[in-house]
Amino acid sequence: MLIIDYLQLLKAASAKENRVNEVSEITQGLKAIAKELNIPVIALSQLSRAVESREDKRPQLSDLRESGSIEQDADVVMFVYRDEYYKEREKPGEDNLEAMAKWQDTMERVHGKAEVIIGKQRHGPIGTVELSFEGRFTRFGNLAHGWQGDNSGGDAY
């Protein structure tokens, strides 16, 4: 397995007229390495700032920075998204009690949760997987959902 942290730090073998062409050469090279050595290659990439200007901050394929070749050459593209990260920055002033109560409800709902968005999967489905997130350890795990049994009066877990 080869892990690149992160793609935009790499330089192409030959000088290119612009960064988009350079990233394209890099992604094609990584794809060739994966095939030649028969290994998975995981390349981390920055997103463009366009995601910050949208209401819904969930990343999309078009947010990949500096090249459509990342999307084109990749077999799988996954994004990590945490709503809590963005909601923390929307905290209202202490004097606005109604807004503060609404914000606290939202924070309770999103706290400790993350999403892995599968934006592309060449040989499978795309979609979103919900995970738990422990920030102090930067640890992701399975998200425990409440029991949705037969309504026989048992406790919810």
PDB file of C-alpha atoms in Angstrom, residues 90-149:
ATOM      1  CA  GLU A  90     -22.237  29.371  14.257  1.00  0.00           C
ATOM      2  CA  LYS A  91     -22.619  29.754  18.021  1.00  0.00           C
ATOM      3  CA  PRO A  92     -24.950  32.690  18.726  1.00  0.00           C
ATOM      4  CA  GLY A  93     -24.394  35.320  21.371  1.00  0.00           C
ATOM      5  CA  GLU A  94     -25.316  34.472  24.972  1.00  0.00           C
ATOM      6  CA  ASP A  95     -27.960  37.235  24.954  1.00  0.00           C
ATOM      7  CA  ASN A  96     -30.060  35.516  22.252  1.00  0.00           C
ATOM      8  CA  LEU A  97     -31.600  32.738  24.347  1.00  0.00           C
ATOM      9  CA  GLU A  98     -33.874  31.339  21.641  1.00  0.00           C
ATOM     10  CA  ALA A  99     -31.055  31.081  19.103  1.00  0.00           C
ATOM     11  CA  MET A 100     -28.744  29.633  21.771  1.00  0.00           C
ATOM     12  CA  ALA A 101     -31.289  26.932  22.678  1.00  0.00           C
ATOM     13  CA  LYS A 102     -31.727  26.017  19.006  1.00  0.00           C
ATOM     14  CA  TRP A 103     -27.946  25.920  18.508  1.00  0.00           C
ATOM     15  CA  GLN A 104     -27.501  23.685  21.578  1.00  0.00           C
ATOM     16  CA  ASP A 105     -30.154  21.272  20.252  1.00  0.00           C
ATOM     17  CA  THR A 106     -28.339  21.157  16.919  1.00  0.00           C
ATOM     18  CA  MET A 107     -24.980  20.571  18.621  1.00  0.00           C
ATOM     19  CA  GLU A 108     -26.423  17.684  20.650  1.00  0.00           C
ATOM     20  CA  ARG A 109     -27.732  16.111  17.441  1.00  0.00           C
ATOM     21  CA  VAL A 110     -24.413  16.379  15.530  1.00  0.00           C
ATOM     22  CA  HIS A 111     -21.888  15.940  18.369  1.00  0.00           C
ATOM     23  CA  GLY A 112     -19.559  12.993  17.910  1.00  0.00           C
ATOM     24  CA  LYS A 113     -20.812  12.141  14.431  1.00  0.00           C
ATOM     25  CA  ALA A 114     -19.083  12.096  11.066  1.00  0.00           C
ATOM     26  CA  GLU A 115     -19.929  11.068   7.539  1.00  0.00           C
ATOM     27  CA  VAL A 116     -17.806   9.349   4.945  1.00  0.00           C
ATOM     28  CA  ILE A 117     -19.194  10.407   1.595  1.00  0.00           C
ATOM     29  CA  ILE A 118     -18.354   7.991  -1.198  1.00  0.00           C
ATOM     30  CA  GLY A 119     -18.471  10.407  -4.120  1.00  0.00           C
ATOM     31  CA  LYS A 120     -17.134   7.960  -6.676  1.00  0.00           C
ATOM     32  CA  GLN A 121     -16.678   4.213  -6.751  1.00  0.00           C
ATOM     33  CA  ARG A 122     -15.830   2.834 -10.151  1.00  0.00           C
ATOM     34  CA  HIS A 123     -17.017  -0.693  -9.363  1.00  0.00           C
ATOM     35  CA  GLY A 124     -19.706  -0.094  -6.771  1.00  0.00           C
ATOM     36  CA  PRO A 125     -22.320   2.198  -5.295  1.00  0.00           C
ATOM     37  CA  ILE A 126     -21.863   5.736  -4.047  1.00  0.00           C
ATOM     38  CA  GLY A 127     -23.454   7.040  -0.873  1.00  0.00           C
ATOM     39  CA  THR A 128     -22.854   8.146   2.687  1.00  0.00           C
ATOM     40  CA  VAL A 129     -21.807   6.145   5.746  1.00  0.00           C
ATOM     41  CA  GLU A 130     -22.400   7.610   9.204  1.00  0.00           C
ATOM     42  CA  LEU A 131     -19.670   7.089  11.788  1.00  0.00           C
ATOM     43  CA  SER A 132     -18.942   8.082  15.347  1.00  0.00           C
ATOM     44  CA  PHE A 133     -16.078  10.538  15.862  1.00  0.00           C
ATOM     45  CA  GLU A 134     -13.951  11.072  18.963  1.00  0.00           C
ATOM     46  CA  GLY A 135     -12.134  14.337  18.387  1.00  0.00           C
ATOM     47  CA  ARG A 136      -9.621  14.065  21.205  1.00  0.00           C
ATOM     48  CA  PHE A 137      -8.271  10.862  19.627  1.00  0.00           C
ATOM     49  CA  THR A 138      -9.160  11.659  15.986  1.00  0.00           C
ATOM     50  CA  ARG A 139     -10.852   8.254  16.048  1.00  0.00           C
ATOM     51  CA  PHE A 140     -13.730   7.086  13.875  1.00  0.00           C
ATOM     52  CA  GLY A 141     -15.927   4.092  14.670  1.00  0.00           C
ATOM     53  CA  ASN A 142     -19.262   2.443  14.094  1.00  0.00           C
ATOM     54  CA  LEU A 143     -22.181   4.665  15.021  1.00  0.00           C
ATOM     55  CA  ALA A 144     -24.500   2.996  17.525  1.00  0.00           C
ATOM     56  CA  HIS A 145     -28.128   3.581  16.615  1.00  0.00           C
ATOM     57  CA  GLY A 146     -30.999   3.206  19.079  1.00  0.00           C
ATOM     58  CA  TRP A 147     -32.847  -0.108  19.126  1.00  0.00           C
ATOM     59  CA  GLN A 148     -35.860  -0.012  16.803  1.00  0.00           C
ATOM     60  CA  GLY A 149     -37.567  -3.175  18.014  1.00  0.00           C
TER      61      GLY A 149
END
